[in-house]
XYZ file of C-alpha atoms in Angstrom:
385
model
C 0.000 0.000 0.000
C 1.305 3.467 -0.886
C 0.716 6.709 0.999
C 0.412 10.062 -0.740
C 1.613 13.157 1.074
C -1.045 15.854 1.275
C 0.065 19.433 0.547
C 0.317 21.663 3.594
C -2.141 24.165 2.087
C -4.768 21.435 1.715
C -4.307 20.282 5.296
C -4.650 23.849 6.513
C -7.780 24.388 4.439
C -9.287 21.135 5.774
C -8.527 22.292 9.290
C -10.273 25.604 8.664
C -13.342 23.897 7.230
C -13.879 21.476 10.097
C -13.053 23.996 12.796
C -16.340 25.338 14.133
C -15.889 26.092 17.825
C -16.170 29.654 19.104
C -13.399 31.631 20.777
C -13.610 33.836 23.829
C -12.798 37.218 22.310
C -13.732 39.520 25.195
C -10.397 40.571 26.668
C -8.579 40.489 23.347
C -11.316 42.506 21.627
C -11.212 45.274 24.264
C -7.437 45.425 23.984
C -7.547 45.818 20.199
C -10.216 48.538 20.332
C -8.217 50.558 22.832
C -5.269 50.758 20.435
C -7.247 52.804 17.896
C -7.821 56.420 18.880
C -10.059 57.399 15.970
C -13.799 56.732 15.671
C -13.453 53.785 13.256
C -12.419 50.637 15.109
C -13.454 48.045 12.501
C -12.901 48.163 8.741
C -14.780 45.590 6.642
C -13.507 44.853 3.119
C -15.693 43.260 0.446
C -14.104 42.834 -3.001
C -16.534 41.840 -5.745
C -15.568 40.576 -9.209
C -14.997 41.932 -12.700
C -17.213 44.951 -13.388
C -16.310 48.509 -14.385
C -17.626 51.693 -12.777
C -19.590 52.772 -15.855
C -21.058 49.296 -16.271
C -22.444 49.243 -12.718
C -22.778 52.874 -11.575
C -22.281 54.985 -14.694
C -25.986 55.597 -15.299
C -26.448 56.851 -11.746
C -25.340 60.201 -13.159
C -28.890 60.695 -14.470
C -29.992 61.474 -10.911
C -26.580 62.259 -9.393
C -24.867 64.804 -11.690
C -22.030 65.132 -9.172
C -20.852 61.624 -10.111
C -18.556 61.227 -13.130
C -20.765 58.758 -14.966
C -22.356 58.372 -18.395
C -24.295 60.878 -20.491
C -25.163 58.498 -23.342
C -22.835 60.159 -25.847
C -19.858 57.920 -25.051
C -18.883 55.420 -27.740
C -16.217 53.185 -29.251
C -15.664 52.213 -32.860
C -15.266 48.596 -33.888
C -11.961 49.613 -35.471
C -10.133 52.401 -33.665
C -8.028 53.307 -36.693
C -11.005 53.491 -39.099
C -13.129 56.662 -38.695
C -15.853 55.039 -40.800
C -16.109 51.859 -38.728
C -19.325 51.050 -36.894
C -19.736 53.110 -33.731
C -21.103 51.420 -30.600
C -22.663 53.788 -28.081
C -23.120 53.086 -24.398
C -26.514 51.709 -23.392
C -28.443 51.173 -20.166
C -29.979 47.827 -21.088
C -27.651 45.438 -19.238
C -29.554 42.753 -17.343
C -27.825 39.368 -17.266
C -24.405 39.039 -18.917
C -24.097 35.481 -20.234
C -20.467 35.846 -21.314
C -17.064 36.776 -19.948
C -15.382 39.704 -21.775
C -11.628 39.878 -22.225
C -9.627 41.071 -19.230
C -6.148 39.646 -19.721
C -3.138 41.967 -19.655
C -3.128 42.030 -23.462
C -6.875 42.667 -23.728
C -6.774 45.518 -21.208
C -3.863 47.141 -23.019
C -5.920 47.226 -26.224
C -9.012 48.491 -24.392
C -7.131 51.408 -22.832
C -4.813 52.397 -25.685
C -6.836 51.341 -28.724
C -3.871 49.230 -29.866
C -1.127 46.996 -28.529
C 1.332 49.896 -28.340
C 1.332 51.082 -24.753
C 4.310 53.400 -25.379
C 2.423 55.673 -27.745
C 0.022 58.376 -26.604
C -3.241 56.518 -26.104
C -6.597 57.203 -27.676
C -8.069 57.035 -24.173
C -10.465 54.168 -23.498
C -11.154 53.684 -27.209
C -10.460 49.979 -27.685
C -13.206 48.214 -25.731
C -15.530 47.564 -28.675
C -12.607 46.641 -30.931
C -11.150 44.134 -28.470
C -14.585 42.650 -27.731
C -15.373 42.330 -31.429
C -12.282 40.151 -31.816
C -13.934 37.685 -29.421
C -17.419 37.646 -30.979
C -19.684 39.882 -33.045
C -22.125 40.347 -30.161
C -19.558 41.094 -27.462
C -19.037 44.752 -28.424
C -22.595 45.660 -27.527
C -22.290 43.752 -24.243
C -19.141 45.525 -23.031
C -20.609 48.942 -23.856
C -23.774 48.267 -21.852
C -24.517 49.268 -18.288
C -27.168 48.818 -15.627
C -29.980 51.245 -14.969
C -29.927 52.332 -11.315
C -33.168 50.400 -10.767
C -31.392 47.195 -11.841
C -28.805 47.547 -9.059
C -31.101 48.853 -6.304
C -28.818 48.027 -3.381
C -25.893 49.970 -4.820
C -28.166 52.841 -5.831
C -29.505 53.163 -2.292
C -26.068 52.834 -0.686
C -24.581 55.376 -3.099
C -27.307 57.874 -2.299
C -26.982 57.369 1.443
C -23.207 57.134 1.769
C -20.148 57.685 -0.468
C -19.177 56.781 -4.033
C -15.584 56.860 -5.277
C -15.484 57.988 -8.890
C -11.677 57.846 -9.168
C -10.928 54.352 -7.858
C -8.914 52.387 -10.409
C -7.864 48.753 -10.329
C -4.317 48.538 -9.004
C -2.870 46.756 -12.016
C -4.150 46.320 -15.622
C -4.495 42.579 -15.264
C -6.891 39.874 -14.129
C -8.382 38.936 -10.765
C -5.645 37.529 -8.539
C -2.948 40.172 -9.200
C -5.464 42.827 -8.169
C -6.656 40.879 -5.138
C -3.041 40.554 -4.012
C -2.711 44.330 -4.266
C -5.744 44.841 -2.015
C -3.994 43.303 0.994
C -0.313 43.795 0.195
C -0.009 46.773 -2.221
C 1.795 44.583 -4.773
C 1.212 41.465 -6.831
C 4.888 40.482 -6.425
C 5.278 40.472 -10.211
C 2.096 38.522 -11.009
C 0.299 39.668 -14.182
C -2.184 36.816 -14.487
C -3.727 33.923 -12.571
C -0.888 31.382 -12.757
C -2.005 28.246 -10.926
C 1.411 27.096 -9.741
C 2.169 30.525 -8.280
C -1.152 30.613 -6.455
C -0.563 27.138 -5.019
C 2.964 28.014 -3.975
C 1.794 31.254 -2.352
C 3.032 34.852 -2.542
C 5.716 35.883 -0.034
C 5.284 39.672 0.262
C 4.438 41.468 3.481
C 0.706 42.066 3.875
C -1.631 44.316 5.832
C -2.354 41.245 7.958
C 1.305 41.173 9.006
C 1.203 44.882 9.872
C -1.944 44.410 11.910
C -0.379 41.513 13.785
C 2.811 43.475 14.454
C 0.811 46.375 15.867
C -1.407 44.295 18.118
C -4.568 44.654 16.027
C -6.908 41.855 15.038
C -8.173 40.541 11.710
C -10.509 37.874 10.432
C -11.467 36.293 7.109
C -15.080 35.153 6.678
C -15.203 32.907 3.617
C -17.858 30.918 1.739
C -16.330 28.635 -0.940
C -12.644 29.032 -0.193
C -10.554 31.781 1.411
C -8.695 33.250 -1.572
C -6.595 35.244 0.878
C -4.663 31.999 1.455
C -2.785 32.754 -1.768
C -0.767 35.031 0.534
C 1.832 32.758 2.094
C 2.057 34.530 5.445
C -1.598 33.731 6.165
C -0.827 30.013 5.983
C 1.013 30.170 9.305
C -0.512 27.977 11.976
C -0.888 30.956 14.330
C -3.424 32.460 11.907
C -5.560 29.328 11.549
C -8.255 30.587 13.899
C -8.515 33.882 12.002
C -10.494 32.089 9.277
C -14.228 31.587 9.801
C -17.135 30.134 7.887
C -19.262 33.071 6.717
C -22.492 31.144 7.243
C -21.591 30.008 10.749
C -19.710 32.961 12.200
C -20.175 36.300 10.402
C -23.670 37.135 11.665
C -22.878 35.667 15.070
C -19.714 37.714 15.579
C -21.447 40.865 14.314
C -24.415 40.337 16.637
C -22.120 39.786 19.620
C -19.972 42.809 18.733
C -16.925 40.573 18.301
C -15.816 41.444 14.763
C -12.049 42.123 14.601
C -10.412 45.391 13.530
C -9.916 44.301 9.923
C -12.561 42.063 8.393
C -12.385 40.420 4.978
C -15.648 38.994 3.649
C -15.251 36.518 0.801
C -18.161 35.506 -1.382
C -19.030 32.319 -3.269
C -16.751 32.242 -6.309
C -17.970 28.905 -7.696
C -21.365 28.504 -9.333
C -23.007 25.258 -8.259
C -26.696 24.361 -8.244
C -27.299 24.350 -4.500
C -24.956 27.254 -3.731
C -24.842 29.610 -6.741
C -22.069 32.192 -6.999
C -22.727 35.670 -5.632
C -19.462 37.387 -6.590
C -20.727 39.269 -9.725
C -18.144 37.637 -12.004
C -19.708 37.224 -15.470
C -21.711 35.192 -16.191
C -22.800 35.043 -12.547
C -26.045 36.890 -11.875
C -25.587 40.351 -10.340
C -28.987 40.000 -8.675
C -27.403 37.424 -6.356
C -24.522 39.794 -5.718
C -26.980 42.551 -4.801
C -28.691 40.267 -2.288
C -25.325 39.304 -0.809
C -24.199 42.931 -0.428
C -27.525 43.786 1.199
C -27.098 40.916 3.654
C -23.583 42.048 4.617
C -24.719 45.654 5.058
C -27.768 44.788 7.151
C -25.699 42.427 9.306
C -23.214 45.192 10.050
C -25.883 47.857 10.485
C -27.548 45.800 13.220
C -24.267 45.133 15.045
C -23.448 46.984 18.289
C -20.151 47.852 16.544
C -21.881 49.818 13.778
C -21.069 53.267 15.194
C -17.367 52.384 15.128
C -17.349 50.712 11.729
C -16.808 51.302 8.009
C -17.590 48.989 5.092
C -15.591 49.335 1.874
C -17.124 47.645 -1.180
C -14.971 47.558 -4.305
C -14.144 45.332 -7.294
C -10.898 43.589 -8.136
C -10.905 44.722 -11.793
C -13.231 45.825 -14.587
C -13.742 42.472 -16.314
C -13.477 43.927 -19.839
C -16.441 46.308 -19.537
C -16.213 49.867 -20.864
C -15.347 52.867 -18.735
C -14.956 56.361 -20.134
C -12.549 57.828 -17.544
C -8.942 57.587 -18.792
C -6.812 55.194 -16.793
C -3.625 56.690 -15.256
C -0.806 55.493 -17.501
C 1.948 57.917 -16.485
C 3.714 58.550 -13.202
C 2.468 55.477 -11.343
C 5.284 54.178 -9.097
C 6.325 50.545 -9.118
C 5.598 49.379 -5.536
C 8.617 47.126 -5.038
C 10.849 47.248 -8.131
C 9.727 43.848 -9.420
C 9.251 43.598 -13.196
C 6.750 41.285 -14.878
C 7.729 38.186 -16.792
C 8.538 37.622 -20.452
C 7.267 38.658 -22.974
C 5.837 41.923 -21.584
C 8.252 42.814 -18.770
C 5.566 45.046 -17.315
C 6.962 47.735 -15.019
C 3.801 48.005 -12.861
C 3.811 51.710 -13.628
C 0.198 52.210 -14.769
C -3.159 51.374 -13.272
C -6.105 49.310 -14.412
C -9.581 50.482 -15.389
C -11.890 52.344 -12.981
C -14.066 50.097 -10.798
C -17.158 50.657 -8.604
C -16.299 51.525 -5.011
C -18.538 52.524 -2.107
C -17.652 53.579 1.423
C -20.375 52.975 3.994
C -20.230 54.232 7.556
C -22.255 56.328 9.992
C -19.322 58.751 9.772
C -19.893 59.415 6.058
C -21.941 62.403 4.894
C -25.017 61.437 2.911
C -24.641 61.332 -0.869
C -20.905 62.004 -1.044
C -19.909 61.542 -4.673
C -16.467 62.934 -5.274
C -12.998 61.470 -5.307
C -12.256 60.741 -1.666
C -8.959 60.193 0.082
C -8.740 57.140 2.319
C -5.079 57.540 3.296
C -5.787 58.944 6.746
C -8.702 56.568 7.216
C -6.734 53.351 6.742
C -3.350 54.458 8.086
C -4.325 53.463 11.609
C -4.428 49.859 10.401
C -0.929 50.036 8.952
C 1.057 51.745 11.679
C 1.034 51.721 15.448
């Protein structure tokens, strides 16, 4: 009989899944709260999947002129270099997107610059329809479409009651995991795509979780399918095992008891299965399920005794190939750690991705705030002692 050795990551994940007992947080929770002098003691992060700002919130401009959204005059041509090519205008008829537009490094480069030459002066945000048309004849119309505010009622209500960021760009012009790595570590450590072997091996950079731990602050990950944060190698340490919780079993309970840690990561269902359909908004997953999930998270937090000392940040990892009219910053973006991307692109990590929907929700936010906001002071307490 032979015996196969199980990978450490799998054993850790199995341990997290079967672990269901509660911890006594009382003394530790009071200690962590006392370290933060400002009004916000708990920051909750929810990162949804693959939608652009204009696709989700662009048409909110019809009732919120302060937001940099869509007027209806925005368009792309099927061929950027041909002034006589068919012109595809933005539309507000998005409902269910039964396809997955291009959002690889190469696709995003063409969407932003209108060509594959990222060294030339770009024709800003002109290549979405062209790149989509190379995938299928119907894709161009899909990527230029957006949702009426009534189709995303939860976001519309939250935007009107709290704050919308209309200058929040994806950290890197690449796919999901590089951007998710940036969320918690301010770098993708050279990753430009979702390379399976790299994800399995884990990324070694310092993370916000390490900074929190060093400064005596607490964190927790509430996951549904799998905790994608485990792609960060430092979170695989045994000492962090009890920081991972089943969303279904623990999130509402900890919120109700006022036991949520200082930094909370909520992870959705990424996999679409019959009994437990995905609620992450990744095409072709139904955004209606994502809206219900966001509403559940918000109402859970709103009813928590911690609400008056809390903020919820909802954002997206990247734009998923959907059109956005605001030019992406392509000059003067600093490389975070000096690492250069792999052959054949050798990307310098010196430009950002496409603008994505982002909302900040807190009792400390003025109603209907719709301008570019600065979070540096807000989050710095979680990074330094």
